[in-house]
Amino acid sequence: MTDQTDLTSTILPFLDRHLGLPLLSHLATTNLFSEQDIAKAQYELAKHTSMVDYAMQLHQQAYPETELPQDLEQQREKAIALNEQLGKEVDTVLNVIEDPNVASALKQDKAQNLAWLEENYNLTEEQINTLYRYGYFHFSCGNYGEASSYLYHFRVLSTDPALTLSSHWGKLASDILTGEWDRALEEVKLLREHIDTSAAHMSSNYNRAASDADGGQEGLLTKRTWLMHWSLFVFFNHPEGREQLVEMFLSPAYLNTVQSTCWWLLRYLVAALVITRRSSRVYAVAMPSTPSNPSPSVTKLTPQAAMRDVVKIIAAEKYRLKPDPIVDFLQTLYNDFDFEAAQEQLRLAEQVASNDFFLQDAKDEFVEASRYVVSEAYCRIHQRVDIADLSKRLNMSKEEGEKWIVNLVRDTRADAKIDFKENMVHMNQTHPAVYQTVIEKTRGFTFRTSAMGQAIDRKAHLPQQNSNAGADVGAGKEGSGGRGGRGGRGGRGGRGGNRGDRGDRSQHQQATQAQDASSVPKTEAIEAN
């Protein structure tokens, strides 16, 4: 085992400093790197936070023969002074918002709440922003529980979209570091909703101001990349997280992000898919909204179809993937049908999972699920299975293999007969009905055709949207300003001006689909086979 399979250095640039510290602490227990090198890396992360005492401790471990830098002492004094200053400013705000009469009088309209608080309690927006600054100060000091509370209270009252979005990220990190997985999962959903809404608004209305505010398509790609890395903490600790990881990572926008910027996350997609393959009937994969279909839709994907899609993605990205036994296990099993190589990769994958920060607790579950995958593939192509040979391929002894195969046949209710005299399992091959095969092929074909149609539709209607931009702005100007600056609401009102063009657009879309029908099926048929 070498450090080539460790992804800590690859993942750290996409995490907050505080989220990176637990990864380095876990890395110290794996013996992959020296303790002094890990202490140096921890010190480099901690010295730029307000955890001054912790940074001093790490400096002594990393540089035992060097005196403490004077900057740390000055940083400590500044942190103490800032704590006193922000504490006094926050007390004024908390005395107001924690009053039961004030809490009962607040409405859903944030602008109205701010006006009411300023009129009755002289509470300004700048004072409310103190909650944000104090929350992030506590986060920098490592007081994650208090940081989560202050950022939540700030978010309830704030009308600043940039600070509100930043508070979502801060609260997500705080809930992760305090182990509040239910709250952290809600924050992941809220951040994903914000990113998807911004993307839909950007593609449907081509709003230049909103595009610049969000950083354009590159900014959305960066946010998705960060969210996928941060969500690993949640998905591998929440009871329902692994299934939701598969559903999120297989959605078109996030799957494109994986292939574009963070292909190393295929390790966790494969692990989550293998673990949940037997327990999940279908995966609900969200499809993005488009100008022709403004409301997002959900596509149901079977575990078998999801596995085939992931195997195709692995084959496409194989040229730039580093050696990863977890990913290579699926590659050798489904693409190469090399059971000896899959056996070796599974043995290495168990070691990789035990050293991986996110997979360490799911190691046994992953190995057990992988054995089901191997046995299922092995029994599908053999009518008579030697129990000793299959046990060897599962990295089990003969006695353990016999018990495991008996339990497998009983749990899966497979049409098989075990002959202990011959030490063989006789498989009665049952082929799926023809109509079921046609349904599965059509479902995959429809999924890919929908993605292609959405891309074609966006390009086809781009000139029309630009030519009507002035009319849309004039018609939607009043509606866009009445919902607290939310781009999604303004865009939703702006689409009302294009309803009269639905007939022409539908005819144009039908003509485009008819024109593409002759070329798409051939390509998809080749991919399906």
mmCIF file of C-alpha atoms in Angstrom, residues 7-294:
data_model
loop_
_atom_site.group_PDB
_atom_site.id
_atom_site.type_symbol
_atom_site.label_atom_id
_atom_site.label_comp_id
_atom_site.label_asym_id
_atom_site.label_seq_id
_atom_site.Cartn_x
_atom_site.Cartn_y
_atom_site.Cartn_z
ATOM 1 C CA LEU A 7 -7.008 11.422 -2.008
ATOM 2 C CA THR A 8 -6.460 13.776 0.935
ATOM 3 C CA SER A 9 -4.113 16.134 -0.909
ATOM 4 C CA THR A 10 -6.476 16.133 -3.896
ATOM 5 C CA ILE A 11 -9.598 16.921 -1.865
ATOM 6 C CA LEU A 12 -8.128 19.545 0.504
ATOM 7 C CA PRO A 13 -8.104 22.442 -2.036
ATOM 8 C CA PHE A 14 -11.900 22.131 -2.324
ATOM 9 C CA LEU A 15 -12.589 22.246 1.421
ATOM 10 C CA ASP A 16 -12.648 24.911 4.083
ATOM 11 C CA ARG A 17 -9.622 24.936 6.371
ATOM 12 C CA HIS A 18 -11.667 23.673 9.292
ATOM 13 C CA LEU A 19 -13.053 20.777 7.232
ATOM 14 C CA GLY A 20 -9.524 19.834 6.181
ATOM 15 C CA LEU A 21 -8.272 19.399 9.748
ATOM 16 C CA PRO A 22 -10.277 16.191 10.452
ATOM 17 C CA LEU A 23 -8.913 14.644 7.242
ATOM 18 C CA LEU A 24 -5.341 15.315 8.344
ATOM 19 C CA SER A 25 -6.053 14.002 11.839
ATOM 20 C CA HIS A 26 -7.345 10.765 10.341
ATOM 21 C CA LEU A 27 -4.351 10.585 8.010
ATOM 22 C CA ALA A 28 -2.081 10.524 11.060
ATOM 23 C CA THR A 29 -3.606 7.154 12.044
ATOM 24 C CA THR A 30 -2.956 5.483 8.673
ATOM 25 C CA ASN A 31 0.868 5.520 8.826
ATOM 26 C CA LEU A 32 1.009 6.607 5.192
ATOM 27 C CA PHE A 33 2.957 9.755 6.069
ATOM 28 C CA SER A 34 5.218 10.791 8.915
ATOM 29 C CA GLU A 35 3.615 12.429 11.935
ATOM 30 C CA GLN A 36 5.826 15.506 11.630
ATOM 31 C CA ASP A 37 4.798 16.094 8.009
ATOM 32 C CA ILE A 38 1.136 15.818 8.964
ATOM 33 C CA ALA A 39 1.683 18.215 11.885
ATOM 34 C CA LYS A 40 3.241 20.717 9.477
ATOM 35 C CA ALA A 41 0.239 20.467 7.176
ATOM 36 C CA GLN A 42 -2.143 20.906 10.114
ATOM 37 C CA TYR A 43 -0.226 23.961 11.278
ATOM 38 C CA GLU A 44 -0.422 25.547 7.817
ATOM 39 C CA LEU A 45 -4.213 25.200 7.966
ATOM 40 C CA ALA A 46 -4.657 26.300 11.573
ATOM 41 C CA LYS A 47 -2.379 29.334 11.571
ATOM 42 C CA HIS A 48 -4.763 31.276 9.321
ATOM 43 C CA THR A 49 -7.698 30.753 11.702
ATOM 44 C CA SER A 50 -8.466 32.199 15.139
ATOM 45 C CA MET A 51 -7.666 28.881 16.884
ATOM 46 C CA VAL A 52 -4.419 30.365 18.151
ATOM 47 C CA ASP A 53 -3.827 27.948 21.040
ATOM 48 C CA TYR A 54 -4.313 24.974 18.733
ATOM 49 C CA ALA A 55 -1.963 26.523 16.174
ATOM 50 C CA MET A 56 0.703 26.982 18.885
ATOM 51 C CA GLN A 57 0.381 23.333 19.868
ATOM 52 C CA LEU A 58 0.764 22.222 16.258
ATOM 53 C CA HIS A 59 3.796 24.480 15.811
ATOM 54 C CA GLN A 60 5.530 22.783 18.701
ATOM 55 C CA GLN A 61 4.849 19.373 17.164
ATOM 56 C CA ALA A 62 5.909 20.385 13.677
ATOM 57 C CA TYR A 63 8.928 22.507 14.639
ATOM 58 C CA PRO A 64 10.056 21.358 18.108
ATOM 59 C CA GLU A 65 13.375 23.199 17.924
ATOM 60 C CA THR A 66 11.916 26.530 16.769
ATOM 61 C CA GLU A 67 10.426 29.301 18.914
ATOM 62 C CA LEU A 68 6.804 30.308 18.470
ATOM 63 C CA PRO A 69 6.293 33.083 15.925
ATOM 64 C CA GLN A 70 5.378 36.467 17.346
ATOM 65 C CA ASP A 71 2.533 36.695 14.857
ATOM 66 C CA LEU A 72 0.607 34.086 16.826
ATOM 67 C CA GLU A 73 0.745 36.150 20.009
ATOM 68 C CA GLN A 74 -0.433 39.237 18.160
ATOM 69 C CA GLN A 75 -3.153 37.230 16.487
ATOM 70 C CA ARG A 76 -4.349 36.015 19.876
ATOM 71 C CA GLU A 77 -4.594 39.528 21.263
ATOM 72 C CA LYS A 78 -6.548 40.683 18.207
ATOM 73 C CA ALA A 79 -8.929 37.746 18.549
ATOM 74 C CA ILE A 80 -9.635 38.551 22.215
ATOM 75 C CA ALA A 81 -10.285 42.216 21.418
ATOM 76 C CA LEU A 82 -12.531 41.363 18.464
ATOM 77 C CA ASN A 83 -14.506 38.936 20.588
ATOM 78 C CA GLU A 84 -15.256 41.626 23.168
ATOM 79 C CA GLN A 85 -16.202 44.173 20.503
ATOM 80 C CA LEU A 86 -18.517 41.896 18.527
ATOM 81 C CA GLY A 87 -19.990 40.446 21.712
ATOM 82 C CA LYS A 88 -21.211 43.886 22.834
ATOM 83 C CA GLU A 89 -22.673 44.651 19.407
ATOM 84 C CA VAL A 90 -24.441 41.310 19.185
ATOM 85 C CA ASP A 91 -26.003 41.618 22.645
ATOM 86 C CA THR A 92 -28.086 44.535 21.409
ATOM 87 C CA VAL A 93 -29.454 42.483 18.524
ATOM 88 C CA LEU A 94 -30.034 39.328 20.570
ATOM 89 C CA ASN A 95 -31.955 41.209 23.254
ATOM 90 C CA VAL A 96 -34.416 42.227 20.568
ATOM 91 C CA ILE A 97 -34.810 39.079 18.440
ATOM 92 C CA GLU A 98 -34.949 36.743 21.447
ATOM 93 C CA ASP A 99 -37.932 38.645 22.861
ATOM 94 C CA PRO A 100 -40.999 36.351 22.508
ATOM 95 C CA ASN A 101 -43.163 39.299 21.455
ATOM 96 C CA VAL A 102 -40.738 40.172 18.650
ATOM 97 C CA ALA A 103 -40.484 36.577 17.475
ATOM 98 C CA SER A 104 -44.275 36.257 17.251
ATOM 99 C CA ALA A 105 -44.589 39.553 15.349
ATOM 100 C CA LEU A 106 -42.115 38.698 12.588
ATOM 101 C CA LYS A 107 -43.537 37.808 9.180
ATOM 102 C CA GLN A 108 -42.191 35.911 6.190
ATOM 103 C CA ASP A 109 -41.380 39.114 4.328
ATOM 104 C CA LYS A 110 -37.827 40.016 5.381
ATOM 105 C CA ALA A 111 -38.018 43.568 4.061
ATOM 106 C CA GLN A 112 -41.150 44.187 6.102
ATOM 107 C CA ASN A 113 -39.488 42.702 9.198
ATOM 108 C CA LEU A 114 -36.467 44.981 8.827
ATOM 109 C CA ALA A 115 -38.683 48.050 8.482
ATOM 110 C CA TRP A 116 -40.707 47.023 11.535
ATOM 111 C CA LEU A 117 -37.602 46.354 13.659
ATOM 112 C CA GLU A 118 -36.034 49.659 12.675
ATOM 113 C CA GLU A 119 -39.210 51.552 13.429
ATOM 114 C CA ASN A 120 -39.933 49.961 16.804
ATOM 115 C CA TYR A 121 -36.489 48.965 18.100
ATOM 116 C CA ASN A 122 -34.039 51.098 16.087
ATOM 117 C CA LEU A 123 -32.466 47.885 14.807
ATOM 118 C CA THR A 124 -30.683 48.561 11.505
ATOM 119 C CA GLU A 125 -29.492 46.200 8.819
ATOM 120 C CA GLU A 126 -25.873 46.907 9.741
ATOM 121 C CA GLN A 127 -26.549 45.728 13.294
ATOM 122 C CA ILE A 128 -28.114 42.534 11.947
ATOM 123 C CA ASN A 129 -24.988 41.956 9.856
ATOM 124 C CA THR A 130 -23.121 41.840 13.163
ATOM 125 C CA LEU A 131 -24.683 38.395 13.680
ATOM 126 C CA TYR A 132 -22.969 37.273 10.487
ATOM 127 C CA ARG A 133 -19.567 38.643 11.535
ATOM 128 C CA TYR A 134 -19.861 37.204 15.048
ATOM 129 C CA GLY A 135 -20.979 33.836 13.691
ATOM 130 C CA TYR A 136 -17.974 33.613 11.398
ATOM 131 C CA PHE A 137 -15.693 34.751 14.202
ATOM 132 C CA HIS A 138 -16.923 31.858 16.366
ATOM 133 C CA PHE A 139 -16.430 29.540 13.392
ATOM 134 C CA SER A 140 -12.862 30.749 12.994
ATOM 135 C CA CYS A 141 -12.292 30.121 16.701
ATOM 136 C CA GLY A 142 -13.626 26.568 16.463
ATOM 137 C CA ASN A 143 -16.886 27.236 18.345
ATOM 138 C CA TYR A 144 -18.963 25.551 15.657
ATOM 139 C CA GLY A 145 -22.182 25.138 17.641
ATOM 140 C CA GLU A 146 -22.436 28.846 18.463
ATOM 141 C CA ALA A 147 -21.423 29.738 14.903
ATOM 142 C CA SER A 148 -24.302 27.672 13.521
ATOM 143 C CA SER A 149 -26.776 29.401 15.849
ATOM 144 C CA TYR A 150 -25.641 32.948 14.999
ATOM 145 C CA LEU A 151 -25.596 32.264 11.258
ATOM 146 C CA TYR A 152 -29.092 30.814 11.423
ATOM 147 C CA HIS A 153 -30.487 33.892 13.212
ATOM 148 C CA PHE A 154 -28.737 36.121 10.703
ATOM 149 C CA ARG A 155 -30.198 34.222 7.759
ATOM 150 C CA VAL A 156 -33.732 34.599 9.104
ATOM 151 C CA LEU A 157 -33.481 38.403 9.027
ATOM 152 C CA SER A 158 -30.958 39.195 6.291
ATOM 153 C CA THR A 159 -31.965 40.486 2.857
ATOM 154 C CA ASP A 160 -28.417 40.519 1.468
ATOM 155 C CA PRO A 161 -28.264 37.604 -1.028
ATOM 156 C CA ALA A 162 -24.454 37.365 -0.998
ATOM 157 C CA LEU A 163 -24.175 37.244 2.803
ATOM 158 C CA THR A 164 -27.147 34.892 3.030
ATOM 159 C CA LEU A 165 -25.500 32.448 0.622
ATOM 160 C CA SER A 166 -22.243 32.717 2.552
ATOM 161 C CA SER A 167 -24.107 31.956 5.788
ATOM 162 C CA HIS A 168 -25.455 28.763 4.181
ATOM 163 C CA TRP A 169 -21.914 27.574 3.514
ATOM 164 C CA GLY A 170 -20.803 28.543 7.019
ATOM 165 C CA LYS A 171 -23.741 26.801 8.670
ATOM 166 C CA LEU A 172 -23.157 23.675 6.568
ATOM 167 C CA ALA A 173 -19.525 23.511 7.708
ATOM 168 C CA SER A 174 -20.554 24.164 11.328
ATOM 169 C CA ASP A 175 -23.198 21.430 11.296
ATOM 170 C CA ILE A 176 -20.727 18.997 9.736
ATOM 171 C CA LEU A 177 -18.094 19.674 12.384
ATOM 172 C CA THR A 178 -20.644 19.316 15.203
ATOM 173 C CA GLY A 179 -22.086 16.098 13.770
ATOM 174 C CA GLU A 180 -25.584 17.494 13.195
ATOM 175 C CA TRP A 181 -26.166 15.376 10.101
ATOM 176 C CA ASP A 182 -29.890 16.052 9.680
ATOM 177 C CA ARG A 183 -29.309 19.807 9.704
ATOM 178 C CA ALA A 184 -26.273 19.445 7.460
ATOM 179 C CA LEU A 185 -28.328 17.448 4.942
ATOM 180 C CA GLU A 186 -30.920 20.224 4.866
ATOM 181 C CA GLU A 187 -28.166 22.766 4.180
ATOM 182 C CA VAL A 188 -26.876 20.621 1.315
ATOM 183 C CA LYS A 189 -30.366 20.567 -0.189
ATOM 184 C CA LEU A 190 -30.763 24.342 0.223
ATOM 185 C CA LEU A 191 -27.399 25.056 -1.404
ATOM 186 C CA ARG A 192 -28.143 22.674 -4.263
ATOM 187 C CA GLU A 193 -31.529 24.335 -4.764
ATOM 188 C CA HIS A 194 -29.870 27.756 -4.877
ATOM 189 C CA ILE A 195 -27.273 26.598 -7.419
ATOM 190 C CA ASP A 196 -29.841 24.844 -9.620
ATOM 191 C CA THR A 197 -32.177 27.833 -9.463
ATOM 192 C CA SER A 198 -29.371 30.163 -10.492
ATOM 193 C CA ALA A 199 -28.468 27.860 -13.366
ATOM 194 C CA ALA A 200 -32.088 27.616 -14.548
ATOM 195 C CA HIS A 201 -32.564 31.375 -14.324
ATOM 196 C CA MET A 202 -29.313 31.950 -16.184
ATOM 197 C CA SER A 203 -30.216 29.545 -19.015
ATOM 198 C CA SER A 204 -33.880 30.553 -19.366
ATOM 199 C CA ASN A 205 -33.590 34.346 -19.248
ATOM 200 C CA TYR A 206 -29.928 34.906 -20.100
ATOM 201 C CA ASN A 207 -29.838 37.492 -17.350
ATOM 202 C CA ARG A 208 -26.451 39.187 -17.706
ATOM 203 C CA ALA A 209 -26.540 40.795 -14.248
ATOM 204 C CA ALA A 210 -27.401 37.512 -12.510
ATOM 205 C CA SER A 211 -24.761 35.721 -14.555
ATOM 206 C CA ASP A 212 -22.082 38.190 -13.493
ATOM 207 C CA ALA A 213 -23.194 38.066 -9.848
ATOM 208 C CA ASP A 214 -22.922 34.264 -9.751
ATOM 209 C CA GLY A 215 -19.681 34.185 -11.702
ATOM 210 C CA GLY A 216 -21.313 32.851 -14.844
ATOM 211 C CA GLN A 217 -21.163 29.196 -15.819
ATOM 212 C CA GLU A 218 -17.654 28.946 -14.402
ATOM 213 C CA GLY A 219 -18.917 30.191 -11.036
ATOM 214 C CA LEU A 220 -21.725 27.627 -11.016
ATOM 215 C CA LEU A 221 -19.249 24.884 -11.871
ATOM 216 C CA THR A 222 -17.041 25.955 -8.961
ATOM 217 C CA LYS A 223 -19.978 25.975 -6.539
ATOM 218 C CA ARG A 224 -21.060 22.504 -7.638
ATOM 219 C CA THR A 225 -17.512 21.229 -7.225
ATOM 220 C CA TRP A 226 -17.275 22.587 -3.695
ATOM 221 C CA LEU A 227 -20.735 21.308 -2.771
ATOM 222 C CA MET A 228 -19.917 17.789 -3.965
ATOM 223 C CA HIS A 229 -16.750 17.679 -1.837
ATOM 224 C CA TRP A 230 -18.443 19.145 1.246
ATOM 225 C CA SER A 231 -21.434 16.823 0.898
ATOM 226 C CA LEU A 232 -19.191 13.758 1.253
ATOM 227 C CA PHE A 233 -19.073 14.433 5.007
ATOM 228 C CA VAL A 234 -22.863 14.320 5.138
ATOM 229 C CA PHE A 235 -23.613 11.507 2.718
ATOM 230 C CA PHE A 236 -21.281 9.001 4.379
ATOM 231 C CA ASN A 237 -22.544 9.783 7.893
ATOM 232 C CA HIS A 238 -26.279 10.253 7.371
ATOM 233 C CA PRO A 239 -28.300 6.983 7.276
ATOM 234 C CA GLU A 240 -29.907 7.928 3.961
ATOM 235 C CA GLY A 241 -26.890 9.746 2.564
ATOM 236 C CA ARG A 242 -25.412 7.132 0.250
ATOM 237 C CA GLU A 243 -28.526 6.757 -1.841
ATOM 238 C CA GLN A 244 -28.832 10.535 -2.082
ATOM 239 C CA LEU A 245 -25.174 10.728 -3.129
ATOM 240 C CA VAL A 246 -25.901 8.451 -6.089
ATOM 241 C CA GLU A 247 -28.962 10.488 -7.049
ATOM 242 C CA MET A 248 -27.073 13.783 -6.814
ATOM 243 C CA PHE A 249 -23.893 12.657 -8.579
ATOM 244 C CA LEU A 250 -25.835 11.005 -11.437
ATOM 245 C CA SER A 251 -27.903 14.112 -12.202
ATOM 246 C CA PRO A 252 -26.704 15.620 -15.511
ATOM 247 C CA ALA A 253 -25.305 18.877 -14.087
ATOM 248 C CA TYR A 254 -23.305 17.195 -11.316
ATOM 249 C CA LEU A 255 -22.232 14.278 -13.487
ATOM 250 C CA ASN A 256 -20.838 16.826 -15.927
ATOM 251 C CA THR A 257 -19.039 18.470 -12.995
ATOM 252 C CA VAL A 258 -17.460 15.150 -12.013
ATOM 253 C CA GLN A 259 -16.218 14.544 -15.541
ATOM 254 C CA SER A 260 -14.997 18.135 -15.968
ATOM 255 C CA THR A 261 -13.285 19.068 -12.711
ATOM 256 C CA CYS A 262 -13.277 16.300 -10.082
ATOM 257 C CA TRP A 263 -13.159 12.857 -11.695
ATOM 258 C CA TRP A 264 -11.526 11.445 -8.525
ATOM 259 C CA LEU A 265 -14.971 11.560 -6.881
ATOM 260 C CA LEU A 266 -15.882 8.510 -8.976
ATOM 261 C CA ARG A 267 -14.430 6.490 -6.081
ATOM 262 C CA TYR A 268 -17.234 7.610 -3.790
ATOM 263 C CA LEU A 269 -19.903 7.289 -6.462
ATOM 264 C CA VAL A 270 -18.848 3.682 -7.089
ATOM 265 C CA ALA A 271 -18.723 2.899 -3.366
ATOM 266 C CA ALA A 272 -22.158 4.407 -2.697
ATOM 267 C CA LEU A 273 -23.665 2.664 -5.724
ATOM 268 C CA VAL A 274 -22.280 -0.743 -4.760
ATOM 269 C CA ILE A 275 -23.440 -0.358 -1.155
ATOM 270 C CA THR A 276 -26.993 0.738 -2.013
ATOM 271 C CA ARG A 277 -27.464 -1.437 -5.099
ATOM 272 C CA ARG A 278 -29.387 -4.200 -3.317
ATOM 273 C CA SER A 279 -31.344 -1.963 -0.936
ATOM 274 C CA SER A 280 -32.580 0.595 -3.490
ATOM 275 C CA ARG A 281 -35.298 -0.204 -5.985
ATOM 276 C CA VAL A 282 -34.848 2.953 -8.053
ATOM 277 C CA TYR A 283 -32.832 6.172 -7.884
ATOM 278 C CA ALA A 284 -34.724 9.438 -8.377
ATOM 279 C CA VAL A 285 -32.366 11.485 -10.552
ATOM 280 C CA ALA A 286 -33.310 15.159 -10.921
ATOM 281 C CA MET A 287 -33.277 16.619 -14.430
ATOM 282 C CA PRO A 288 -32.596 20.364 -14.899
ATOM 283 C CA SER A 289 -35.200 22.811 -16.151
ATOM 284 C CA THR A 290 -34.954 24.215 -19.670
ATOM 285 C CA PRO A 291 -36.689 26.991 -21.639
ATOM 286 C CA SER A 292 -39.038 24.409 -23.163
ATOM 287 C CA ASN A 293 -39.604 22.671 -19.796
ATOM 288 C CA PRO A 294 -39.299 25.278 -16.999
#
